[in-house]
Amino acid sequence: QAFFCLLLCIPWGSSCPPSCQCTERAGAKAVLCSSRHLEEIPKDIPRDVVFLKLDANSITRIPSNAFRHLSHLEEIDLSRNAIEKIDRAAFKGVAAGLRSLDLSSNRIRSIPKEALLALNAKLRLANNPWHCECALQEVLWEARLDLDTVQDITCHTAPREEYVGKPLLQVLDAGVNLCSVRQRTMDVAMFITMFGWFAMVIVYVICYVRHNREDSCRHRDYLRSLPSAQAHTE
């Protein structure tokens, strides 16, 4: 009976990952996994966690539904990792309640805007090798970015060389619209493709007409040669 009583008293949903430390912060559960050489997000994080620190690890990707079972989650710190890829549904299930998300100091070049625009959390995106593009511009304008770090969102690569090395906010304040740049690029590519097809059609028509003309000339010469050939036979 004592054994069964013990089983019933165990908080099965609150076990702590072996590589982390679970504690209380302001009466809420905090899971601390900082500097634990983690290469992926732990699978056995307690469901009642409110504060989750995964900073200073070697995590490279945030997969879809990575935190979906953590309905009480309010803060996630993923800074100083090696994150390169974030799936579109990475924060599905926690978007409504999340108040803070730190993705600074990773290896993120681009991110699906759907992954961030659904969040109400304050975002930290500084010190990543960003490729400045339309999706990042939309995140900057529409998401809740931490104003203290927004100047550190710098263009590591960009559609034009003069934007490289500059804060994205500075580029946009100068009147640049990266979404229209992408549209112009697509328009130019479409124009070049259409021009190529048109040129191929023109060349085909020219070759077809020239070939028919040569056939006509040969046929005419043949017909002209017939009377002279008959006269020579007689």
PDB file of C-alpha atoms in Angstrom:
ATOM      1  CA  GLN A   1       0.000   0.000   0.000  1.00  0.00           C
ATOM      2  CA  ALA A   2       2.825   2.353   0.800  1.00  0.00           C
ATOM      3  CA  PHE A   3       4.367   1.608  -2.599  1.00  0.00           C
ATOM      4  CA  PHE A   4       1.150   2.448  -4.465  1.00  0.00           C
ATOM      5  CA  CYS A   5       0.740   5.585  -2.405  1.00  0.00           C
ATOM      6  CA  LEU A   6       4.251   6.640  -3.392  1.00  0.00           C
ATOM      7  CA  LEU A   7       3.443   6.064  -7.065  1.00  0.00           C
ATOM      8  CA  LEU A   8       0.352   8.224  -6.823  1.00  0.00           C
ATOM      9  CA  CYS A   9       2.274  11.020  -5.185  1.00  0.00           C
ATOM     10  CA  ILE A  10       4.993  11.213  -7.832  1.00  0.00           C
ATOM     11  CA  PRO A  11       4.470  14.250 -10.136  1.00  0.00           C
ATOM     12  CA  TRP A  12       5.009  12.336 -13.395  1.00  0.00           C
ATOM     13  CA  GLY A  13       4.663  15.450 -15.575  1.00  0.00           C
ATOM     14  CA  SER A  14       7.327  17.342 -13.621  1.00  0.00           C
ATOM     15  CA  SER A  15      10.433  15.184 -14.015  1.00  0.00           C
ATOM     16  CA  CYS A  16      13.597  17.132 -14.728  1.00  0.00           C
ATOM     17  CA  PRO A  17      15.896  16.367 -17.697  1.00  0.00           C
ATOM     18  CA  PRO A  18      19.120  14.771 -16.429  1.00  0.00           C
ATOM     19  CA  SER A  19      21.258  17.448 -18.076  1.00  0.00           C
ATOM     20  CA  CYS A  20      19.297  20.339 -16.560  1.00  0.00           C
ATOM     21  CA  GLN A  21      18.460  21.841 -13.198  1.00  0.00           C
ATOM     22  CA  CYS A  22      14.857  22.452 -12.190  1.00  0.00           C
ATOM     23  CA  THR A  23      14.090  25.147  -9.667  1.00  0.00           C
ATOM     24  CA  GLU A  24      11.497  27.755  -8.694  1.00  0.00           C
ATOM     25  CA  ARG A  25      11.553  31.393  -9.747  1.00  0.00           C
ATOM     26  CA  ALA A  26       8.903  33.737  -8.339  1.00  0.00           C
ATOM     27  CA  GLY A  27       6.719  30.739  -7.593  1.00  0.00           C
ATOM     28  CA  ALA A  28       6.981  29.349 -11.133  1.00  0.00           C
ATOM     29  CA  LYS A  29       9.001  26.400 -12.406  1.00  0.00           C
ATOM     30  CA  ALA A  30      12.281  27.227 -14.149  1.00  0.00           C
ATOM     31  CA  VAL A  31      14.334  24.682 -16.095  1.00  0.00           C
ATOM     32  CA  LEU A  32      17.982  25.688 -16.403  1.00  0.00           C
ATOM     33  CA  CYS A  33      19.965  23.940 -19.147  1.00  0.00           C
ATOM     34  CA  SER A  34      22.651  26.549 -19.769  1.00  0.00           C
ATOM     35  CA  SER A  35      26.112  25.420 -20.933  1.00  0.00           C
ATOM     36  CA  ARG A  36      25.301  21.696 -20.894  1.00  0.00           C
ATOM     37  CA  HIS A  37      26.718  20.829 -24.355  1.00  0.00           C
ATOM     38  CA  LEU A  38      23.234  20.079 -25.658  1.00  0.00           C
ATOM     39  CA  GLU A  39      22.924  19.497 -29.412  1.00  0.00           C
ATOM     40  CA  GLU A  40      19.135  19.451 -29.474  1.00  0.00           C
ATOM     41  CA  ILE A  41      16.227  20.591 -27.342  1.00  0.00           C
ATOM     42  CA  PRO A  42      15.567  18.046 -24.555  1.00  0.00           C
ATOM     43  CA  LYS A  43      12.460  15.904 -25.033  1.00  0.00           C
ATOM     44  CA  ASP A  44      11.613  15.444 -21.349  1.00  0.00           C
ATOM     45  CA  ILE A  45      11.129  19.063 -20.242  1.00  0.00           C
ATOM     46  CA  PRO A  46       8.447  19.288 -17.509  1.00  0.00           C
ATOM     47  CA  ARG A  47       5.038  20.330 -18.826  1.00  0.00           C
ATOM     48  CA  ASP A  48       4.578  22.985 -16.150  1.00  0.00           C
ATOM     49  CA  VAL A  49       7.786  24.884 -16.949  1.00  0.00           C
ATOM     50  CA  VAL A  50       7.436  28.669 -17.183  1.00  0.00           C
ATOM     51  CA  PHE A  51      11.052  29.761 -17.661  1.00  0.00           C
ATOM     52  CA  LEU A  52      13.345  27.721 -19.941  1.00  0.00           C
ATOM     53  CA  LYS A  53      17.035  28.509 -20.354  1.00  0.00           C
ATOM     54  CA  LEU A  54      18.854  26.646 -23.152  1.00  0.00           C
ATOM     55  CA  ASP A  55      21.565  29.228 -23.780  1.00  0.00           C
ATOM     56  CA  ALA A  56      25.260  28.557 -24.442  1.00  0.00           C
ATOM     57  CA  ASN A  57      24.798  25.101 -25.958  1.00  0.00           C
ATOM     58  CA  SER A  58      25.339  23.587 -29.413  1.00  0.00           C
ATOM     59  CA  ILE A  59      21.731  23.393 -30.606  1.00  0.00           C
ATOM     60  CA  THR A  60      21.581  23.756 -34.417  1.00  0.00           C
ATOM     61  CA  ARG A  61      17.852  23.540 -35.168  1.00  0.00           C
ATOM     62  CA  ILE A  62      14.444  24.298 -33.698  1.00  0.00           C
ATOM     63  CA  PRO A  63      12.093  21.685 -35.202  1.00  0.00           C
ATOM     64  CA  SER A  64       8.335  21.933 -35.595  1.00  0.00           C
ATOM     65  CA  ASN A  65       6.334  21.597 -32.359  1.00  0.00           C
ATOM     66  CA  ALA A  66       9.508  21.715 -30.264  1.00  0.00           C
ATOM     67  CA  PHE A  67       7.627  23.294 -27.321  1.00  0.00           C
ATOM     68  CA  ARG A  68       4.026  22.372 -28.119  1.00  0.00           C
ATOM     69  CA  HIS A  69       3.470  20.395 -24.901  1.00  0.00           C
ATOM     70  CA  LEU A  70       4.725  23.268 -22.710  1.00  0.00           C
ATOM     71  CA  SER A  71       1.498  25.223 -22.390  1.00  0.00           C
ATOM     72  CA  HIS A  72       2.707  27.319 -19.405  1.00  0.00           C
ATOM     73  CA  LEU A  73       5.901  28.500 -21.088  1.00  0.00           C
ATOM     74  CA  GLU A  74       6.508  32.265 -20.932  1.00  0.00           C
ATOM     75  CA  GLU A  75      10.242  32.742 -21.513  1.00  0.00           C
ATOM     76  CA  ILE A  76      12.746  30.862 -23.716  1.00  0.00           C
ATOM     77  CA  ASP A  77      16.437  31.701 -23.866  1.00  0.00           C
ATOM     78  CA  LEU A  78      18.158  30.092 -26.874  1.00  0.00           C
ATOM     79  CA  SER A  79      20.968  32.615 -27.184  1.00  0.00           C
ATOM     80  CA  ARG A  80      24.605  31.662 -27.862  1.00  0.00           C
ATOM     81  CA  ASN A  81      23.855  28.390 -29.634  1.00  0.00           C
ATOM     82  CA  ALA A  82      24.628  27.286 -33.187  1.00  0.00           C
ATOM     83  CA  ILE A  83      21.079  27.543 -34.519  1.00  0.00           C
ATOM     84  CA  GLU A  84      20.908  27.700 -38.318  1.00  0.00           C
ATOM     85  CA  LYS A  85      17.401  26.450 -39.079  1.00  0.00           C
ATOM     86  CA  ILE A  86      14.046  27.284 -37.532  1.00  0.00           C
ATOM     87  CA  ASP A  87      10.985  25.438 -38.829  1.00  0.00           C
ATOM     88  CA  ARG A  88       7.772  27.293 -39.633  1.00  0.00           C
ATOM     89  CA  ALA A  89       5.897  25.599 -36.784  1.00  0.00           C
ATOM     90  CA  ALA A  90       8.782  25.742 -34.300  1.00  0.00           C
ATOM     91  CA  PHE A  91       6.788  27.688 -31.694  1.00  0.00           C
ATOM     92  CA  LYS A  92       3.380  26.212 -32.420  1.00  0.00           C
ATOM     93  CA  GLY A  93       1.387  25.744 -29.247  1.00  0.00           C
ATOM     94  CA  VAL A  94       3.206  28.392 -27.187  1.00  0.00           C
ATOM     95  CA  ALA A  95       2.691  31.479 -29.377  1.00  0.00           C
ATOM     96  CA  ALA A  96      -0.129  32.940 -27.295  1.00  0.00           C
ATOM     97  CA  GLY A  97       1.520  32.715 -23.886  1.00  0.00           C
ATOM     98  CA  LEU A  98       5.167  33.335 -24.711  1.00  0.00           C
ATOM     99  CA  ARG A  99       6.412  36.703 -23.442  1.00  0.00           C
ATOM    100  CA  SER A 100      10.137  36.561 -24.235  1.00  0.00           C
ATOM    101  CA  LEU A 101      12.213  34.713 -26.867  1.00  0.00           C
ATOM    102  CA  ASP A 102      15.968  35.201 -27.121  1.00  0.00           C
ATOM    103  CA  LEU A 103      17.574  33.968 -30.378  1.00  0.00           C
ATOM    104  CA  SER A 104      20.582  36.278 -30.298  1.00  0.00           C
ATOM    105  CA  SER A 105      24.148  35.188 -31.051  1.00  0.00           C
ATOM    106  CA  ASN A 106      23.361  32.181 -33.221  1.00  0.00           C
ATOM    107  CA  ARG A 107      24.029  31.343 -36.888  1.00  0.00           C
ATOM    108  CA  ILE A 108      20.637  32.301 -38.256  1.00  0.00           C
ATOM    109  CA  ARG A 109      20.736  33.694 -41.813  1.00  0.00           C
ATOM    110  CA  SER A 110      17.042  33.580 -42.558  1.00  0.00           C
ATOM    111  CA  ILE A 111      13.859  32.594 -40.816  1.00  0.00           C
ATOM    112  CA  PRO A 112      10.315  31.849 -41.997  1.00  0.00           C
ATOM    113  CA  LYS A 113       8.266  34.887 -41.056  1.00  0.00           C
ATOM    114  CA  GLU A 114       5.408  32.553 -40.090  1.00  0.00           C
ATOM    115  CA  ALA A 115       7.546  31.252 -37.213  1.00  0.00           C
ATOM    116  CA  LEU A 116       7.803  34.668 -35.559  1.00  0.00           C
ATOM    117  CA  LEU A 117       4.875  36.821 -36.665  1.00  0.00           C
ATOM    118  CA  ALA A 118       2.416  34.601 -34.772  1.00  0.00           C
ATOM    119  CA  LEU A 119       4.244  35.338 -31.512  1.00  0.00           C
ATOM    120  CA  ASN A 120       3.344  37.980 -28.954  1.00  0.00           C
ATOM    121  CA  ALA A 121       6.747  37.590 -27.318  1.00  0.00           C
ATOM    122  CA  LYS A 122       9.460  40.202 -27.194  1.00  0.00           C
ATOM    123  CA  LEU A 123      12.174  38.999 -29.592  1.00  0.00           C
ATOM    124  CA  ARG A 124      15.932  39.294 -29.452  1.00  0.00           C
ATOM    125  CA  LEU A 125      17.520  38.571 -32.860  1.00  0.00           C
ATOM    126  CA  ALA A 126      20.835  40.431 -32.600  1.00  0.00           C
ATOM    127  CA  ASN A 127      24.271  39.128 -33.572  1.00  0.00           C
ATOM    128  CA  ASN A 128      23.238  36.640 -36.227  1.00  0.00           C
ATOM    129  CA  PRO A 129      24.689  36.497 -39.777  1.00  0.00           C
ATOM    130  CA  TRP A 130      21.420  37.724 -41.308  1.00  0.00           C
ATOM    131  CA  HIS A 131      20.690  37.759 -45.016  1.00  0.00           C
ATOM    132  CA  CYS A 132      18.639  40.935 -45.316  1.00  0.00           C
ATOM    133  CA  GLU A 133      15.553  40.031 -47.309  1.00  0.00           C
ATOM    134  CA  CYS A 134      11.814  40.665 -47.457  1.00  0.00           C
ATOM    135  CA  ALA A 135      10.893  38.148 -44.726  1.00  0.00           C
ATOM    136  CA  LEU A 136      13.329  39.725 -42.246  1.00  0.00           C
ATOM    137  CA  GLN A 137      12.015  43.191 -43.101  1.00  0.00           C
ATOM    138  CA  GLU A 138       8.457  42.040 -42.360  1.00  0.00           C
ATOM    139  CA  VAL A 139       9.576  40.568 -39.039  1.00  0.00           C
ATOM    140  CA  LEU A 140      11.298  43.853 -38.144  1.00  0.00           C
ATOM    141  CA  TRP A 141       8.182  45.909 -38.894  1.00  0.00           C
ATOM    142  CA  GLU A 142       5.515  43.593 -37.485  1.00  0.00           C
ATOM    143  CA  ALA A 143       7.065  41.580 -34.629  1.00  0.00           C
ATOM    144  CA  ARG A 144       7.702  42.813 -31.069  1.00  0.00           C
ATOM    145  CA  LEU A 145      11.464  43.289 -31.137  1.00  0.00           C
ATOM    146  CA  ASP A 146      13.519  44.211 -28.095  1.00  0.00           C
ATOM    147  CA  LEU A 147      14.313  47.878 -28.740  1.00  0.00           C
ATOM    148  CA  ASP A 148      17.624  47.611 -26.874  1.00  0.00           C
ATOM    149  CA  THR A 149      18.962  45.046 -29.382  1.00  0.00           C
ATOM    150  CA  VAL A 150      17.274  45.980 -32.668  1.00  0.00           C
ATOM    151  CA  GLN A 151      20.283  48.058 -33.774  1.00  0.00           C
ATOM    152  CA  ASP A 152      22.424  44.904 -33.617  1.00  0.00           C
ATOM    153  CA  ILE A 153      20.419  43.152 -36.358  1.00  0.00           C
ATOM    154  CA  THR A 154      23.049  43.604 -39.053  1.00  0.00           C
ATOM    155  CA  CYS A 155      23.099  42.636 -42.728  1.00  0.00           C
ATOM    156  CA  HIS A 156      25.758  39.962 -43.185  1.00  0.00           C
ATOM    157  CA  THR A 157      24.647  39.493 -46.791  1.00  0.00           C
ATOM    158  CA  ALA A 158      22.140  41.496 -48.832  1.00  0.00           C
ATOM    159  CA  PRO A 159      20.772  41.979 -52.369  1.00  0.00           C
ATOM    160  CA  ARG A 160      23.092  44.972 -52.808  1.00  0.00           C
ATOM    161  CA  GLU A 161      26.676  45.281 -51.623  1.00  0.00           C
ATOM    162  CA  GLU A 162      26.186  48.699 -50.005  1.00  0.00           C
ATOM    163  CA  TYR A 163      23.786  47.203 -47.413  1.00  0.00           C
ATOM    164  CA  VAL A 164      26.330  44.657 -46.129  1.00  0.00           C
ATOM    165  CA  GLY A 165      27.651  45.428 -42.657  1.00  0.00           C
ATOM    166  CA  LYS A 166      24.913  47.941 -41.885  1.00  0.00           C
ATOM    167  CA  PRO A 167      22.135  47.588 -39.309  1.00  0.00           C
ATOM    168  CA  LEU A 168      18.945  46.533 -41.062  1.00  0.00           C
ATOM    169  CA  LEU A 169      17.046  49.346 -39.356  1.00  0.00           C
ATOM    170  CA  GLN A 170      19.469  51.886 -40.862  1.00  0.00           C
ATOM    171  CA  VAL A 171      18.982  50.395 -44.340  1.00  0.00           C
ATOM    172  CA  LEU A 172      15.199  50.553 -44.041  1.00  0.00           C
ATOM    173  CA  ASP A 173      15.269  54.082 -42.583  1.00  0.00           C
ATOM    174  CA  ALA A 174      17.102  55.155 -45.753  1.00  0.00           C
ATOM    175  CA  GLY A 175      13.974  54.269 -47.734  1.00  0.00           C
ATOM    176  CA  VAL A 176      15.008  50.820 -48.976  1.00  0.00           C
ATOM    177  CA  ASN A 177      12.186  48.301 -49.429  1.00  0.00           C
ATOM    178  CA  LEU A 178      13.633  44.795 -49.589  1.00  0.00           C
ATOM    179  CA  CYS A 179      10.271  43.356 -50.612  1.00  0.00           C
ATOM    180  CA  SER A 180      10.137  45.570 -53.710  1.00  0.00           C
ATOM    181  CA  VAL A 181      13.763  44.652 -54.452  1.00  0.00           C
ATOM    182  CA  ARG A 182      12.736  41.001 -54.493  1.00  0.00           C
ATOM    183  CA  GLN A 183       9.756  41.826 -56.716  1.00  0.00           C
ATOM    184  CA  ARG A 184      11.974  43.731 -59.154  1.00  0.00           C
ATOM    185  CA  THR A 185      14.405  40.819 -59.216  1.00  0.00           C
ATOM    186  CA  MET A 186      11.568  38.431 -60.005  1.00  0.00           C
ATOM    187  CA  ASP A 187      10.248  40.783 -62.700  1.00  0.00           C
ATOM    188  CA  VAL A 188      13.687  41.001 -64.336  1.00  0.00           C
ATOM    189  CA  ALA A 189      14.078  37.220 -64.233  1.00  0.00           C
ATOM    190  CA  MET A 190      10.636  36.781 -65.797  1.00  0.00           C
ATOM    191  CA  PHE A 191      11.452  39.351 -68.481  1.00  0.00           C
ATOM    192  CA  ILE A 192      14.723  37.589 -69.323  1.00  0.00           C
ATOM    193  CA  THR A 193      12.919  34.233 -69.504  1.00  0.00           C
ATOM    194  CA  MET A 194      10.209  35.633 -71.769  1.00  0.00           C
ATOM    195  CA  PHE A 195      12.794  37.338 -73.961  1.00  0.00           C
ATOM    196  CA  GLY A 196      14.688  34.046 -74.264  1.00  0.00           C
ATOM    197  CA  TRP A 197      11.553  32.179 -75.363  1.00  0.00           C
ATOM    198  CA  PHE A 198      10.653  34.961 -77.804  1.00  0.00           C
ATOM    199  CA  ALA A 199      14.158  34.877 -79.295  1.00  0.00           C
ATOM    200  CA  MET A 200      13.910  31.097 -79.706  1.00  0.00           C
ATOM    201  CA  VAL A 201      10.573  31.463 -81.525  1.00  0.00           C
ATOM    202  CA  ILE A 202      12.004  34.137 -83.845  1.00  0.00           C
ATOM    203  CA  VAL A 203      15.035  32.000 -84.651  1.00  0.00           C
ATOM    204  CA  TYR A 204      12.775  29.017 -85.337  1.00  0.00           C
ATOM    205  CA  VAL A 205      10.556  31.065 -87.671  1.00  0.00           C
ATOM    206  CA  ILE A 206      13.577  32.446 -89.531  1.00  0.00           C
ATOM    207  CA  CYS A 207      15.073  28.967 -89.942  1.00  0.00           C
ATOM    208  CA  TYR A 208      11.693  27.592 -91.058  1.00  0.00           C
ATOM    209  CA  VAL A 209      11.196  30.338 -93.680  1.00  0.00           C
ATOM    210  CA  ARG A 210      14.771  30.025 -94.926  1.00  0.00           C
ATOM    211  CA  HIS A 211      14.439  26.248 -95.204  1.00  0.00           C
ATOM    212  CA  ASN A 212      11.161  26.562 -97.141  1.00  0.00           C
ATOM    213  CA  ARG A 213      12.687  29.179 -99.430  1.00  0.00           C
ATOM    214  CA  GLU A 214      15.649  26.948-100.193  1.00  0.00           C
ATOM    215  CA  ASP A 215      13.271  24.044-100.929  1.00  0.00           C
ATOM    216  CA  SER A 216      11.228  26.281-103.243  1.00  0.00           C
ATOM    217  CA  CYS A 217      14.336  27.434-105.067  1.00  0.00           C
ATOM    218  CA  ARG A 218      15.526  23.881-105.548  1.00  0.00           C
ATOM    219  CA  HIS A 219      12.098  22.835-106.787  1.00  0.00           C
ATOM    220  CA  ARG A 220      11.923  25.774-109.218  1.00  0.00           C
ATOM    221  CA  ASP A 221      15.396  25.048-110.553  1.00  0.00           C
ATOM    222  CA  TYR A 222      14.382  21.445-111.035  1.00  0.00           C
ATOM    223  CA  LEU A 223      11.280  22.417-112.993  1.00  0.00           C
ATOM    224  CA  ARG A 224      13.297  24.799-115.169  1.00  0.00           C
ATOM    225  CA  SER A 225      15.759  22.072-115.962  1.00  0.00           C
ATOM    226  CA  LEU A 226      13.093  19.697-117.272  1.00  0.00           C
ATOM    227  CA  PRO A 227      12.450  21.267-120.787  1.00  0.00           C
ATOM    228  CA  SER A 228      16.149  21.611-121.492  1.00  0.00           C
ATOM    229  CA  ALA A 229      16.695  18.002-120.466  1.00  0.00           C
ATOM    230  CA  GLN A 230      13.912  16.807-122.812  1.00  0.00           C
ATOM    231  CA  ALA A 231      15.212  18.894-125.735  1.00  0.00           C
ATOM    232  CA  HIS A 232      18.679  17.467-125.236  1.00  0.00           C
ATOM    233  CA  THR A 233      17.231  13.929-125.342  1.00  0.00           C
ATOM    234  CA  GLU A 234      15.485  14.564-128.697  1.00  0.00           C
TER     235      GLU A 234
END
